[in-house]
Coordinates of C-alpha atoms in Angstrom, one line a residue:
M54 CA -6.7 -13.6 -1.7
T55 CA -6.4 -10.2 -0.1
K56 CA -5.1 -9.3 3.1
T57 CA -7.7 -7.8 5.6
T58 CA -6.8 -5.0 8.2
P59 CA -6.2 -6.8 11.6
T60 CA -8.7 -5.8 14.1
N61 CA -7.4 -4.2 17.4
L62 CA -4.3 -2.5 15.7
P63 CA -1.9 -0.6 17.9
P64 CA -1.6 3.1 17.3
T65 CA -0.7 3.8 13.6
P66 CA 0.3 7.0 11.8
P67 CA -1.9 8.2 9.1
T68 CA -1.4 6.3 6.0
K69 CA -1.7 7.3 2.2
P70 CA -3.6 5.1 -0.3
I71 CA -1.4 2.4 -1.8
L72 CA 1.8 3.9 -0.3
G73 CA 0.6 3.4 3.5
N74 CA 3.5 4.6 5.5
I75 CA 6.2 4.0 2.9
H76 CA 6.6 7.6 1.8
Q77 CA 7.6 8.5 5.5
L78 CA 10.7 6.4 5.6
R79 CA 13.8 7.8 3.9
E80 CA 17.2 6.5 3.5
Q81 CA 19.6 7.6 6.1
N82 CA 17.0 9.2 8.3
I83 CA 14.9 6.0 9.0
L84 CA 16.0 5.9 12.5
L85 CA 15.1 9.6 13.2
Q86 CA 11.7 8.9 11.8
M87 CA 11.1 5.8 13.9
I88 CA 12.1 7.8 16.9
E89 CA 9.5 10.5 16.0
F90 CA 6.9 7.8 15.4
W91 CA 7.7 6.5 19.0
E92 CA 7.3 10.1 20.5
N93 CA 3.9 10.4 18.9
Y94 CA 2.6 6.9 19.2
G95 CA 4.3 5.1 22.1
D96 CA 6.0 2.0 22.8
L97 CA 4.3 -0.2 20.3
F98 CA 3.0 1.1 17.1
A99 CA 2.2 -0.3 13.6
L100 CA 3.3 0.8 10.0
K101 CA 1.5 0.1 6.9
L102 CA 4.4 -1.1 4.7
G103 CA 3.5 -3.0 1.5
S104 CA 0.7 -5.6 1.8
G105 CA 0.7 -5.9 5.5
Y106 CA 1.6 -4.2 8.8
T107 CA 4.9 -4.0 10.5
Y108 CA 4.9 -4.0 14.4
V109 CA 7.3 -1.6 15.9
L110 CA 8.6 -2.3 19.5
T111 CA 10.7 -0.3 21.9
H112 CA 9.7 -1.2 25.5
P113 CA 12.3 -3.6 27.2
D114 CA 9.4 -6.2 28.1
H115 CA 8.3 -6.4 24.5
L116 CA 12.1 -6.8 23.2
H117 CA 12.7 -9.5 25.6
H118 CA 9.7 -11.3 24.7
V119 CA 10.7 -11.4 21.0
L120 CA 14.4 -12.0 21.6
V121 CA 14.4 -14.4 24.6
T122 CA 10.9 -15.7 25.9
N123 CA 9.5 -16.5 22.7
Q124 CA 12.4 -16.3 20.5
K125 CA 11.6 -19.5 18.5
N126 CA 8.6 -17.7 17.1
Y127 CA 10.8 -14.8 15.7
P128 CA 13.5 -15.7 13.3
K129 CA 15.2 -13.2 11.3
G130 CA 13.0 -13.9 8.3
A131 CA 12.8 -12.2 4.8
G132 CA 13.9 -8.7 6.1
Y133 CA 17.6 -9.8 5.7
D134 CA 17.3 -11.1 2.2
S135 CA 19.3 -7.8 1.1
L136 CA 22.1 -8.3 3.5
R137 CA 22.3 -12.1 2.3
L138 CA 23.4 -10.7 -1.1
L139 CA 26.5 -9.5 0.6
I140 CA 27.4 -11.9 3.6
G141 CA 25.6 -14.9 2.5
N142 CA 24.0 -17.4 5.1
G143 CA 26.2 -16.4 8.0
L144 CA 25.4 -16.3 11.7
I145 CA 23.6 -12.8 11.3
T146 CA 21.2 -13.8 8.4
N147 CA 20.8 -17.6 9.0
D148 CA 17.8 -19.2 10.5
G149 CA 16.5 -22.5 11.9
E150 CA 18.7 -25.7 12.2
P151 CA 21.3 -24.4 9.8
W152 CA 22.0 -21.5 12.2
R153 CA 22.1 -23.9 15.2
Q154 CA 24.4 -26.1 13.7
Q155 CA 26.8 -23.1 12.8
R156 CA 26.5 -21.6 16.0
R157 CA 27.4 -24.9 17.8
I158 CA 30.5 -25.2 15.5
M159 CA 31.7 -21.5 16.0
Q160 CA 30.5 -20.7 19.8
P161 CA 33.9 -22.6 21.3
S162 CA 36.3 -20.2 19.5
F163 CA 34.4 -17.2 20.9
T164 CA 34.0 -17.8 24.6
P165 CA 35.6 -15.3 26.9
S166 CA 38.3 -17.8 27.8
S167 CA 39.1 -18.5 24.0
I168 CA 39.6 -14.9 23.0
T169 CA 42.0 -14.0 25.7
Q170 CA 44.8 -15.4 23.3
F171 CA 44.2 -12.1 21.3
T172 CA 44.9 -9.7 24.1
D173 CA 48.6 -9.1 23.6
M174 CA 47.9 -8.8 19.8
M175 CA 45.2 -6.1 20.2
S176 CA 47.6 -4.4 22.6
E177 CA 50.5 -4.4 20.2
I178 CA 48.5 -3.2 17.2
T179 CA 47.2 -0.3 19.3
A180 CA 50.6 0.8 20.4
K181 CA 51.5 0.9 16.6
L182 CA 48.8 3.1 15.9
L183 CA 50.1 5.4 18.7
G184 CA 53.4 5.3 17.4
R185 CA 52.1 7.3 14.4
W186 CA 50.3 9.6 16.7
H187 CA 53.6 10.8 18.4
T188 CA 54.5 12.6 15.2
A189 CA 51.0 14.2 14.8
A190 CA 51.2 15.5 18.6
D191 CA 54.6 16.9 18.1
K192 CA 53.5 18.7 14.9
G193 CA 50.1 19.7 16.0
T194 CA 48.7 17.9 13.0
L195 CA 44.9 17.1 13.2
I196 CA 43.9 13.6 12.9
T197 CA 40.5 12.1 11.9
V198 CA 39.2 9.8 14.5
D199 CA 36.9 7.8 12.3
D200 CA 39.8 6.9 10.0
E201 CA 42.2 6.1 12.7
M202 CA 39.7 3.8 14.5
L203 CA 38.9 1.9 11.3
R204 CA 42.4 1.3 10.6
L205 CA 42.8 0.0 14.0
T206 CA 39.9 -2.3 14.0
M207 CA 40.7 -3.6 10.6
S208 CA 44.2 -4.2 11.5
I209 CA 43.1 -6.3 14.6
I210 CA 40.4 -8.2 12.9
S211 CA 42.7 -9.2 10.0
K212 CA 45.4 -10.5 12.3
A213 CA 42.8 -12.4 14.3
M214 CA 41.0 -13.8 11.5
F215 CA 43.7 -14.4 9.1
N216 CA 47.0 -13.8 10.8
I217 CA 48.0 -11.1 8.3
D218 CA 49.2 -7.5 8.8
L219 CA 47.3 -4.7 7.2
E220 CA 48.4 -4.2 3.7
E221 CA 47.2 -2.7 0.5
D222 CA 44.9 -5.7 -0.5
L223 CA 43.4 -5.5 2.9
Q224 CA 42.5 -1.9 2.6
E225 CA 41.0 -2.8 -0.8
V226 CA 38.8 -5.5 0.6
G227 CA 38.0 -3.3 3.8
H228 CA 36.7 -0.7 1.1
A229 CA 34.9 -3.3 -0.9
L230 CA 33.0 -4.4 2.2
Q231 CA 32.1 -0.8 3.1
E232 CA 31.0 -0.3 -0.6
G233 CA 28.8 -3.4 -0.2
F234 CA 27.4 -2.7 3.1
D235 CA 26.3 0.9 2.0
F236 CA 24.6 -0.5 -0.9
I237 CA 22.7 -3.0 1.2
A238 CA 21.9 -0.4 3.7
G239 CA 20.4 1.9 0.8
R240 CA 18.5 -0.9 -0.6
N241 CA 16.9 -1.8 2.7
A242 CA 15.9 2.0 3.1
T243 CA 14.2 1.9 -0.4
P244 CA 10.7 0.5 -1.1
L245 CA 11.4 0.0 -4.8
R246 CA 14.5 -2.3 -5.3
M247 CA 16.2 -2.5 -8.6
P248 CA 17.0 -6.2 -9.5
L249 CA 20.7 -6.9 -9.5
S250 CA 20.4 -8.1 -13.1
I251 CA 19.9 -4.5 -14.3
P252 CA 23.3 -3.0 -14.9
T253 CA 22.8 0.2 -13.0
A254 CA 26.1 2.0 -11.7
K255 CA 25.1 1.2 -8.1
N256 CA 24.6 -2.4 -9.2
R257 CA 28.0 -2.7 -11.1
R258 CA 29.8 -1.1 -8.1
F259 CA 28.2 -3.7 -5.7
K260 CA 29.1 -6.6 -8.0
Q261 CA 32.6 -5.2 -8.3
A262 CA 32.9 -5.1 -4.4
L263 CA 31.6 -8.6 -4.2
D264 CA 34.2 -9.9 -6.5
I265 CA 36.9 -8.4 -4.5
I266 CA 35.5 -9.6 -1.2
D267 CA 35.1 -13.2 -2.6
S268 CA 38.5 -13.3 -4.1
F269 CA 40.3 -12.2 -1.1
I270 CA 38.2 -14.7 1.4
Y271 CA 38.7 -17.7 -0.9
E272 CA 42.4 -16.9 -1.2
R273 CA 42.6 -17.1 2.6
I274 CA 40.6 -20.1 2.9
A275 CA 43.0 -21.8 0.5
A276 CA 46.0 -20.5 2.5
G277 CA 44.4 -21.8 5.7
Q278 CA 43.8 -25.2 4.5
Q279 CA 47.7 -25.5 3.8
K280 CA 48.5 -24.6 7.5
Q281 CA 49.6 -27.3 10.0
E282 CA 48.8 -24.9 12.9
A283 CA 45.6 -23.2 13.8
D284 CA 47.1 -19.8 14.5
D285 CA 44.0 -17.7 13.5
L286 CA 40.2 -17.8 13.6
L287 CA 39.9 -18.8 10.0
S288 CA 42.0 -21.9 10.6
I289 CA 40.5 -22.5 13.7
L290 CA 37.0 -22.8 12.1
L291 CA 38.5 -24.8 9.1
Q292 CA 39.0 -27.6 11.9
A293 CA 36.0 -27.0 14.0
K294 CA 33.2 -29.7 14.2
D295 CA 29.7 -29.7 15.3
E296 CA 29.8 -31.6 18.7
E297 CA 26.5 -33.3 17.9
T298 CA 27.1 -34.5 14.4
G299 CA 30.7 -34.3 13.8
Q300 CA 30.1 -32.2 10.8
T301 CA 32.7 -29.4 9.7
M302 CA 31.9 -26.3 7.5
N303 CA 32.0 -26.6 3.7
K304 CA 33.6 -23.7 1.7
Q305 CA 30.7 -21.8 1.1
Q306 CA 29.7 -21.6 4.9
L307 CA 33.3 -20.6 5.7
R308 CA 33.2 -17.9 3.1
D309 CA 30.0 -16.6 4.6
E310 CA 31.1 -16.7 8.2
A311 CA 34.5 -15.2 7.3
V312 CA 32.8 -12.2 5.5
T313 CA 30.3 -11.9 8.5
L314 CA 33.0 -11.7 11.1
F315 CA 35.4 -9.6 9.1
F316 CA 32.9 -6.8 8.4
A317 CA 31.3 -6.7 11.9
G318 CA 34.8 -7.2 13.4
F319 CA 35.9 -3.7 12.0
E320 CA 33.1 -1.7 11.2
T321 CA 30.9 -1.7 14.2
T322 CA 33.6 -1.6 16.8
A323 CA 35.2 1.4 14.9
R324 CA 32.0 3.4 15.0
T325 CA 31.6 2.7 18.4
L326 CA 35.3 3.8 19.5
T327 CA 34.6 6.9 17.2
W328 CA 31.4 7.8 19.3
G329 CA 33.3 7.1 22.5
W330 CA 36.0 9.8 21.7
H331 CA 33.0 12.0 20.5
L332 CA 31.6 11.7 23.8
L333 CA 34.7 11.8 25.9
T334 CA 36.0 15.0 24.1
Q335 CA 32.6 16.7 25.1
H336 CA 32.8 15.6 28.8
P337 CA 36.2 16.3 30.3
E338 CA 35.1 15.1 33.7
V339 CA 34.7 11.7 32.4
M340 CA 37.9 11.9 30.4
A341 CA 39.8 12.7 33.4
K342 CA 38.5 9.5 35.4
L343 CA 39.3 7.5 32.5
E344 CA 42.8 8.7 32.3
Q345 CA 43.3 8.3 36.1
E346 CA 42.3 4.7 35.9
A347 CA 44.6 4.2 32.9
D348 CA 47.4 5.7 34.7
E349 CA 47.0 3.8 37.8
Q350 CA 46.5 0.4 36.1
L351 CA 48.8 0.6 33.3
N352 CA 51.3 3.4 34.0
G353 CA 52.7 3.5 30.4
R354 CA 52.7 -0.1 29.6
L355 CA 50.4 -2.1 27.4
P356 CA 47.4 -3.9 28.9
T357 CA 47.5 -7.6 29.5
I358 CA 44.6 -10.1 30.3
G359 CA 44.9 -9.3 33.9
D360 CA 44.4 -5.7 33.5
L361 CA 41.2 -5.9 31.7
Y362 CA 39.4 -7.2 35.0
N363 CA 40.7 -4.1 36.7
L364 CA 39.9 -1.4 34.1
T365 CA 36.3 -1.2 35.3
Y366 CA 35.9 2.5 34.6
T367 CA 36.9 2.1 31.1
R368 CA 34.2 -0.8 30.7
M369 CA 31.6 1.4 32.1
V370 CA 32.6 4.2 29.4
T371 CA 32.3 1.6 26.8
D372 CA 28.8 0.3 27.9
E373 CA 27.7 3.9 28.3
T374 CA 28.9 4.7 24.7
L375 CA 27.1 1.4 23.4
R376 CA 24.1 2.6 25.1
L377 CA 23.8 6.1 23.6
Y378 CA 25.1 4.7 20.1
P379 CA 24.2 1.0 19.7
P380 CA 25.9 -0.3 16.6
T381 CA 22.5 -1.5 15.2
G382 CA 19.8 0.9 16.2
L383 CA 17.2 -1.2 14.4
L384 CA 16.6 -5.1 14.6
G385 CA 14.3 -7.2 12.4
R386 CA 12.2 -10.2 13.0
Q387 CA 9.4 -12.0 11.6
A388 CA 6.4 -13.9 13.4
V389 CA 5.9 -17.6 12.5
E390 CA 2.8 -17.9 14.6
E391 CA 0.0 -15.5 15.7
D392 CA 1.3 -13.9 19.2
V393 CA 0.2 -11.1 21.6
I394 CA 2.6 -8.5 22.6
G395 CA 1.5 -5.6 24.9
G396 CA -2.2 -6.6 24.5
Y397 CA -2.2 -6.5 20.8
P398 CA -2.5 -9.5 18.5
I399 CA 0.4 -10.1 16.3
P400 CA -0.6 -12.0 13.0
A401 CA 1.5 -14.8 11.8
G402 CA 3.9 -13.7 9.3
S403 CA 4.0 -10.1 10.5
R404 CA 7.3 -8.2 10.2
I405 CA 8.8 -7.0 13.5
I406 CA 11.1 -4.1 14.0
L407 CA 12.9 -3.6 17.4
I408 CA 14.5 -0.2 18.2
P409 CA 17.3 -0.6 20.6
H410 CA 18.3 3.0 20.1
V411 CA 15.0 4.1 21.6
T412 CA 15.0 1.4 24.3
H413 CA 18.5 2.6 25.6
R414 CA 17.1 6.2 25.8
H415 CA 13.7 5.1 27.3
P416 CA 12.8 7.8 30.0
A417 CA 11.0 5.1 31.9
I418 CA 14.2 3.0 32.5
W419 CA 17.1 5.7 32.2
E420 CA 17.2 8.9 34.2
N421 CA 18.2 11.9 32.1
P422 CA 18.6 9.3 29.1
A423 CA 20.5 11.7 26.8
Q424 CA 23.1 12.4 29.3
F425 CA 26.7 10.6 28.9
D426 CA 27.0 9.0 32.4
P427 CA 29.2 6.0 32.7
E428 CA 28.1 5.6 36.5
R429 CA 24.9 4.0 35.1
F430 CA 26.9 0.8 34.8
T431 CA 28.0 0.1 38.3
A432 CA 27.3 -3.4 39.2
E433 CA 24.5 -2.4 41.5
K434 CA 22.7 -0.3 38.8
V435 CA 23.2 -3.2 36.1
K436 CA 21.6 -5.8 38.4
A437 CA 18.7 -3.6 39.2
R438 CA 17.9 -2.8 35.4
P439 CA 14.9 -4.6 33.6
K440 CA 15.9 -7.4 31.4
S441 CA 16.6 -6.3 27.6
A442 CA 16.7 -2.6 28.8
Y443 CA 20.4 -2.7 27.3
I444 CA 21.3 -4.9 24.3
P445 CA 23.9 -3.5 22.3
F446 CA 24.6 -6.9 20.9
A447 CA 21.0 -8.2 20.9
N448 CA 19.9 -10.8 23.5
G449 CA 18.8 -14.3 24.0
P450 CA 20.3 -17.3 21.7
R451 CA 21.1 -14.9 18.9
V452 CA 23.3 -12.5 21.0
C453 CA 26.3 -11.4 18.7
I454 CA 28.9 -14.1 18.9
G455 CA 31.7 -11.5 18.8
N456 CA 30.6 -9.4 21.7
N457 CA 33.3 -10.4 24.1
F458 CA 36.0 -9.9 21.3
A459 CA 34.6 -6.4 20.5
L460 CA 34.4 -5.2 24.2
M461 CA 37.9 -6.5 25.1
E462 CA 39.3 -4.7 22.0
M463 CA 37.5 -1.4 22.9
V464 CA 38.4 -1.5 26.6
I465 CA 42.2 -2.2 25.4
A466 CA 42.0 0.7 22.8
L467 CA 40.4 3.2 25.1
S468 CA 42.7 2.8 28.0
T469 CA 46.0 2.4 25.9
I470 CA 45.1 5.7 24.2
A471 CA 44.1 7.6 27.4
N472 CA 47.2 6.5 29.2
R473 CA 49.3 8.3 26.6
F474 CA 47.4 11.1 24.7
R475 CA 44.7 13.5 25.3
L476 CA 42.3 14.3 22.6
E477 CA 41.1 17.6 22.0
R478 CA 38.0 18.0 19.5
V479 CA 38.0 20.9 16.9
T480 CA 34.7 19.6 15.5
A481 CA 31.4 20.8 16.6
A482 CA 29.0 18.3 18.1
I483 CA 28.0 15.6 15.3
P484 CA 24.6 14.3 15.0
F485 CA 24.1 10.6 13.8
E486 CA 22.5 9.1 10.9
F487 CA 21.4 5.4 10.5
H488 CA 22.9 3.6 7.5
G489 CA 22.8 0.1 8.3
T490 CA 24.7 1.0 11.4
T491 CA 24.5 4.0 13.7
R492 CA 27.2 6.6 12.4
P493 CA 28.3 10.1 12.6
T494 CA 27.1 12.4 9.8
T495 CA 30.5 14.1 9.6
K496 CA 33.9 12.9 10.8
L497 CA 35.4 13.7 14.1
Q498 CA 38.8 15.7 13.9
V499 CA 40.9 16.1 16.9
K500 CA 44.3 17.6 18.0
I501 CA 46.3 15.1 20.2
H502 CA 48.4 16.1 23.1
H503 CA 51.1 14.1 24.8
R504 CA 50.2 13.2 28.5
S505 CA 53.7 12.3 29.5

């Protein structure tokens, strides 16, 4: 059976025989290419990729339809098969009833009230980071913000997940996770994917990384099973039950969720913090307001849970950073049944790509969309904004389970650092690339100065 071309297609870039539009999508600049397509073809366009059409959506109304209104028709689908090679069937990749059961088991551990137990730990680990910065400030030594933020977030997620401090073995597993994710990102951006059974250099490195990850995680699971007290997220999940069925997670499920949370807990948060300092060091007027709030609310001490409710401008800075640089600039779904979006029929089985990066900069929604302006996130402006215009953690039932944890971590880090140090960039403006997540093309180097 051959697939026929759907009638009433949305705008589509010119295609080549056999290749369709595949030749226009290149590793690391796929997001830039999607932005160019959007500029030329509008909020809903189609790409000929393989045997069928992929529908690309950017308007908030269309994203809301897929993620919220008709979300049951749009599971993650086969587009996440490559990622499953690394993280298995965790919350990011699972679908259907298995996903619903996992979400029911895990959700109680990630409510805003549940994660407040980690506030003091996050503050203390941030203070340790700043202890090293004092020497750099005294000597005028440059620091690399990307590396410092990765170290910070890895220390925080390792303490929260496993109640262990950053050590050499943890640095090794962090590097292995990064190696594995880079492999998956490159694989997703390549139309011709080499089977893992073929011993290429890339495949061998990926398998070595996977061995390191699995060895570390299964060791932590075994250690958690011996604990009498649930003092970290992993041991809490070991005891967690589905309220509807009473079922707990098996060893494989625990492994998949632990890998998912561990990677998402340091990589995406570190990228956002790096982008935050990238923007703040370019906008001294915003930096000054951030410092003023930190001085008034903290005055040299570490943030507590009570402070988080008063660090409103810091949260606005965080939200505006996530608007300009959402961790996941592209989201994938697959239509189960035929649907209609924006007046165009979406055939059953069609692949869907959502582009939050474009939605967050859509000129119909955001005034001066490329400008860094935290004032966009006053309560009044947030309330007036269209649904799904701002979705750094996705939306609907599949919103990121760790969003509250990440937001708390970023507010604590930004306010604590701004209260004690001022960062002065020595790197020129940095463009972005998309390699699984939205990341800077080069690292951000800064001088740090004592503020008191």
